[in-house]
Amino acid sequence: TPSPDAAADSEARVVVANFRAPVSNWALESDDAYVLSIAGCLETLSKYDQTEKKVEPMLATSWKQTSDTVWDFELRKNVKFQDGTAFDAKAVAASLNHVLEATAPARAVNPKTIKKVEAVDADTVRVTTPSADPLLPYRMASVNAGVLSPAAYTDKGIDPMNHCTGPFAPVSEKAGQSLTLDRNENYWDGEVKLAGGEIRYITEGATRATQVQTGEADISMSIPATSLATLEADDKISVLKADSPRTSTLYLNNSRAPFENLDLRKAATMALDLPAMAASVYEGAAQPATGPFAPSEPWANPDLAVPQVNIEEAKKLVEASGYQQDKPLEIIAITERAEFAGVGSIIQEQFKQIGLQANVVTKSYGAAEPDVLAGKYDMILSQRNRMIDIADPIGFLQSDYSCEGGYNLSHYCNKDYDLLVGQALVEKDESKRHDLYRKAGDILADDAANVWLVNEQAIDAVGAKVQGYVQDPLTRYVLTKDLAKTS
Amino acid sequence: MLPLTTMLRRVLGLGAAVLLSSFAVFLVPFVSPGDPVRSLLRARMDIGAADEATVQAYAQQFGLHDPMLVQFGRWLGRFATGDMGISHISGTPVADQVLPAIGVTLSLAGSALVVAIAVSIVLGVLSATRAGRWPDRLITSITHALIAIPEYALAPLLVLLFAVRWSLLPSAGFDSPASLVLPVFILALRPISFFTVAVRSGVCQALDSEHVLAARARGLSSTQALVRHVVPHGLLPLWTMVGVWFAGLLGGSVIVEVIFAIPGMGRLIFDSIVDADIPVAQGGVVVVVTCAVVVTGIVDLVHKISDPNVRIGVRHG
Amino acid sequence: MTKELEFIDLSVSSGDQRLLSEARGALRAGELVAVVGRSGSGKTLLTKAIIGLLPQQLRAEGQILLDGQRLDQQGEKAMDQIRGRRISMLFQQPKRVMNPRLTIRAHLLEALGAHGWGKARQHEEQVLSLLEEVGLAPAKQIAGKRPDQLSGGMAQRAMLAIALAADPEFILADEPTSSLDSILKSEVLQLLRRKQQERGVGVLFITHDIASIQHIADRIVVVSDGQIVDQCPTAQIFSKDRHAKTRELVEASLPPLRTPRAKDSQCLLEAVDAGKNYTRRAKGPAALKPTSLRLHGGQVLGVVGRSGSGKSTFARLLAGLEQPTTGRIIQTHHNGEATRVQVIAQEPYSSFDPRLSIRTSMSAAVHRLPAIQAGERMAQAMAQVGLPGELLDRRPGQCSGGQLQRLAIARALLTDPQILICDESTSALDSVAQRHILDLLLKLRDSMGLSLVVISHDMDVIRYASDDVAVFYEGELVEHRPLYEFLGNAEHQHSKDLVAALDITAAVPSAS
Amino acid sequence: MVYDMARNHSKEILLAPPACILLTVVILTIAAPWISPYDPDAQSLADRLQGPNLSHLLGTDALGRDTLSRVLHGGRFSLSVALITTLFSLLVGTALGLLSALRGGWLDELFLRVNDLLLALPEIVIALLIIAVMGPGFFTMVLSVGVVAWTPTARLVRSMAAQALSTHHVEASKHVGASRWFILRHHVLPFVAGPVLAQAALRFGLLLVLLGSLSYLGIGVQPPQSDWGSMLAEAQPHAIRSPWGLIAPGAAIFLISFCVTLLGNRITQVLGGQDVLATEAKAEAHD
Ligand SMILES: Nc1ncnc2c1ncn2[C@@H]1O[C@H](COP(=O)(O)OP(=O)(O)OP(=O)(O)O)[C@@H](O)[C@H]1O
Ligand SMILES: Nc1ncnc2c1ncn2[C@@H]1O[C@H](COP(=O)(O)OP(=O)(O)OP(=O)(O)O)[C@@H](O)[C@H]1O
Ligand SMILES: [Mg+2]
Ligand SMILES: [Mg+2]
């Protein structure tokens, strides 16, 4: 939100209403790392630049792959931890090893992806992977690979206060409520414009929307679609939207009747009016999906279009499939996402038109998971972040759609697809890799593995006084050195 | 003083209450569908399924796949030494989460009750001294209306007006006194109506009592009689109610805590049960139950000590 | 000039119902005027109207003059200055009219108008001297007690001290002695008389019992049904040609002595060393020490003693409502049948469920019988107590106290009892109703051969009804002998005191 | 007695405005399938979030469903759950309260301790526990609230019955040989019935609000079923644009709860008792 006419106030502090509260005592392998990253405290060796779509240096100035499985990272020299201790290879290795040793390690940084981390000399960190992994720099950009000063690791767990390298140093926390930060006067990347900030943990979406409206918060993250219209009508607030790597999906159980039948899956795709759904339940804060990827992703196939509603054709396909319905199908709508109840009832209505009877049942995700993983369901409405681990869909493509995938909810299996993913796994060249992803995506779309409903958007609302806010759809960076506020 | 046996019974009752309620909470993950360990992991990391090895390792760390009674016995053993255990999500001592939350709830419930007491004394005395006339009828209607208000409809409405429209009060949070105004008001509504009626009937009764007549006869003005004799008596029924309500509010109103983003007890217990972080839920319930039983016990005690009728035991004939 | 409190054409009404009509009278300082009348005749309303504290729903008309000054036209503020300071009140139930949470000192300070912060010190001497004046010693200790820590007599004395505190010119005393036992009653009466004469106070003394005030009142005013029907100097009250209502009251208060009836030789009930200890600990004070006594057919046993002396406990043991902790009660008579014992309680109003018709309440005794038979039994019982059958369809609130007490007796008769225990069954009634009930009981004794146990703290009742007298003192049966022997030569000191108290109030009037 | 008093005053009670409003709403919700203008689940995504207008008297919700029809149908669920829960707690509470007062001893002690426990345990915990076992739904809601809801009734019955039993007139009835049943029927029940009925009315109102809060929190009734509480939850995010979705079910809960309370109060007044809330107050003061 550039508004260059007013001068930034160097004493200003910014309040951010965040959707996440730290729950794991700041363990870096958990999502608490996101809070520290948003707060401008935690930094990583590399950084994924969302606009440039590539990995850039951060705490490491460069890296090189010395063999298939060995990477050396050259550390930046002028960095100090906020507590004044030296930022060196030993500290980095210790920090990363802590995450690797965790009982429940992070998805991007864990013993399966990284074998060991060691200090070669004061400024060089060596990372060894179990097998060839062209994506390692992406992994090191994950917030879970953040670096804290050795003093942060106490017997009582992690103490982030003044132990980061970022532009802001956490100074105090109100349990369950907020984290307060002050400017890091000695920040390695130059002057920090704000005097400090506060990250408020507000898990209720409507409350976050209200807080930015009342001016209690300067930035509210993850505004729910339902509040969008109100905030957009408020001229004191700018609403930022960006494609997020999340697609609301109607998962179809490919492993049992009726959706083991391709015709029926295709009929399901044709029956649903995705634009209407995006406009109503999602209040226009989502784009109708064209396939498994959002169009803005570099590996998305630009030729794919939003499936057209075609009731006649769908009916024919249902007939052709020979499916005789003896009892209504079941659509599980998970309670964690309130909008799915509405989505479910829309789907129910539209399925009716092509002669498929379905009932919506609401369940918590936890209650539904065992049956879904065991393949004992018809349809489930859920949603999944493709790039939460690293800014690359490989993990997602592997776990969610390969025959042996650990999170293959749709129980989809196609040998051609698996072959493509296998190739992508070891492909060092980025553009070739993206081509492979695109082809894999096309197979999924041709097979109508699921009905991809809408690509959700990340929506942040920002007060008028805030300057220099760059929205990160992956919700990693909010308080940055360039963020400023007018008085 | 209460006889020793009564105290003893209370203490035993408290013990049983703590045992039963913590066991009830403990049962939740065993009877609900889904794997509690996965639920714990999901609370730490947003999306996706954890692989089996991680689940096993995590369960191992906290002994979550041990037989149910073994787990409960272990919890009891630690609890007996005053240790409420370790949160399965954060790995930190449960006390570190429960104590701040009970602090928040105590101040929230406490303020709500103080407000309710103050308001209801004024309203109750006003309506009792004008029994049957319009102020009384107005107050009575108000008290009946107050309990019928669904707070989950009123709270968003008030936020809309006071925070969004008029910018008078914060919309959420728990830091400044101003942020307490709306939640305390909402929480106080129902107690206000119950307390007001209790004060009114108490004061009415006191007004009719012979000792107030006698006080007037020895020259006290009606105001003096009201202040010295009527009100102290009329408030007797109030105090027991306050105890009971205080106990009830300690569990916190989840609704108010959710709407106003207050990190109180009700929410902590609710969330930790949903996330299957049972030691936290158990710790919370134990603290709430203990506080509640102790508070009602103290109120009873004070009641028995302060009310001569109860103390000597009213005897007839 | 002597001060005067005068009321002229004083009426009190509730809606359009006149509860007190056009009362007229005067009270001079230094004079003790007794207002007598039956229950509900309007005595209390008269005092409340004078002091201006009628309940809100009642309306007073007429003039009230204090030294010629119209009290009925004073504002509340001015009346606050008059109440307690110039006119004060005494009540029947001292413990009920004191604030149970305040000490006697606090009450006195209030009456002295000194209940502000820090005033307690300055008035301490006044408080103590007042308490000493009414014979409460050690004053210092008593001042610090709360009402429930005092005995009935002490509380009544404290009440008097409170009434006297601001040195009033007039005291309105509403039955201050009727809840006291005979000895206390005479003590308090004499104390009141003494104070009244010493201080020259005018006292309006309300009572239903002429006997108790015949020696101290200067004048007597008779009220009946809201009207003053008679007034005269005390000496003339006994004259035969006074108003019929006056005669009724006089006769009820001063009954003649009866000749005792010979009892049967048959022993119905025997207490053998029966004692009762309510507390679990054996060492605690026993409510009733081991007592032995026999009750014969047709006998009237009068049981007397101060409050807490164990009378009710003894009655409950006899009736089998309580098990003795020591000894036993033999409830069988000679042919082996169990003796049927019934108890009539003190409070007529509380012994019937206010929500139920009398018929339903009564049917408790016969509900196991077929309906027709039950109806017959009830009609028979009603006839025995001399009440019309239509009373059965009323609710307790629609009956007088005397009627209710008869109904309670009728209900007891339904069980065909051999012994009737009347635990203070007449003490809540006015003297006329009291007399009627006692006469009824004695009649039943004669006609049905009932044995009676009459428990009372009122020696007049005992003297009127009993053949034998049993005296309880501190949980112990200290005297048990025929009435005449008891009146003539009682042995125990307490018995002597009782007889002495009787002499003060009940010297048979000379004028008859 | 209560019965004939109630008969004598039934006109007075039934013609009072709260009773009329209540009756109207109840009849409307019962008749919902026949009188509601639309199918409550019929969506019309083109007509979402409308304000009140001629074709949709109370407007439409976020999926274009008719709010009036949904309020009427939702009322069937809300009212019937509240009613069943109230009846359940009335029966159980009265039975246990009477038993506790009549039997006394250890039973009474147990009763008091259970009461203490239920009073102290946050009701949401109990609800969660039961929902965890049974999964959300109609009977879960009844049960999860009913488990605690009987206690105020039981406490009231217990204290009133104990009070009735300790009166002199009951003692007098016992002396002349009244049976237990006679005492229960004539002295205890009539005394208890009025306040308990009035309290039941009040409890109905309170339970309606409480059950709504479960749905509001998402642990009560689950879509596609809906009640007033879940309608409120659905409407809240749209409150600024379309407050009618919030006002309609909120007002319905308030109106019913308020009327029922007033009605309860009316009953006690007719029976010559105190304010309903005062009996509730008394019930709170246990022991
Ligand atoms: N507040 C009131 N409202 C209506 N009637 C009343 C009220 N107080 C007293 N009465 C009626 O007035 C009459 C006189 O009552 P009052 O109390 O003066 O009688 P009393 O002579 O003092 O009787 P007792 O000897 O029983 O005290 C009674 O019939 C009584 O029912
Ligand atoms: N149910 C009981 N529990 C414990 N103590 C009791 C009980 N009933 C009576 N007492 C005690 O036993 C003693 C004798 O009481 P009782 O009622 O027999 O006296 P009373 O002579 O009838 O007195 P009153 O004239 O006041 O009726 C008193 O000290 C009393 O406090
Ligand atoms: Mg009187
Ligand atoms: Mg007695």
GROMACS .gro file of N, CA and C and ligand atoms in nm, chain B residues 315-317, chain C residues 307-308 310-313 346 423-424 455, ligand 4:
model
   40
  802ARG      N    1  -3.580  -2.274   6.624
  802ARG     CA    2  -3.658  -2.376   6.690
  802ARG      C    3  -3.794  -2.320   6.726
  803HIS      N    4  -3.894  -2.398   6.716
  803HIS     CA    5  -4.026  -2.347   6.747
  803HIS      C    6  -4.079  -2.416   6.871
  804GLY      N    7  -4.176  -2.349   6.937
  804GLY     CA    8  -4.254  -2.411   7.044
  804GLY      C    9  -4.171  -2.438   7.164
 1111SER      N   10  -3.925  -2.167   8.037
 1111SER     CA   11  -3.888  -2.205   7.901
 1111SER      C   12  -3.758  -2.283   7.903
 1112GLY      N   13  -3.756  -2.393   7.832
 1112GLY     CA   14  -3.633  -2.472   7.824
 1112GLY      C   15  -3.617  -2.568   7.939
 1114GLY      N   16  -3.773  -2.839   7.984
 1114GLY     CA   17  -3.790  -2.978   7.943
 1114GLY      C   18  -3.934  -3.024   7.934
 1115LYS      N   19  -4.027  -2.931   7.939
 1115LYS     CA   20  -4.169  -2.969   7.936
 1115LYS      C   21  -4.206  -3.035   7.804
 1116SER      N   22  -4.168  -2.967   7.695
 1116SER     CA   23  -4.205  -3.022   7.564
 1116SER      C   24  -4.135  -3.154   7.541
 1117THR      N   25  -4.012  -3.161   7.585
 1117THR     CA   26  -3.938  -3.286   7.568
 1117THR      C   27  -4.012  -3.400   7.638
 1150GLN      N   28  -4.913  -2.581   7.006
 1150GLN     CA   29  -4.934  -2.448   7.060
 1150GLN      C   30  -5.002  -2.354   6.960
 1227ASP      N   31  -4.967  -2.911   7.461
 1227ASP     CA   32  -4.841  -2.842   7.486
 1227ASP      C   33  -4.860  -2.693   7.457
 1228GLU      N   34  -4.881  -2.616   7.560
 1228GLU     CA   35  -4.905  -2.472   7.546
 1228GLU      C   36  -5.019  -2.446   7.449
 1259ILE      N   37  -4.975  -2.861   7.945
 1259ILE     CA   38  -4.845  -2.799   7.964
 1259ILE      C   39  -4.860  -2.649   7.946
 1607MG      MG   40  -4.215  -2.622   7.482
   0.00000   0.00000   0.00000
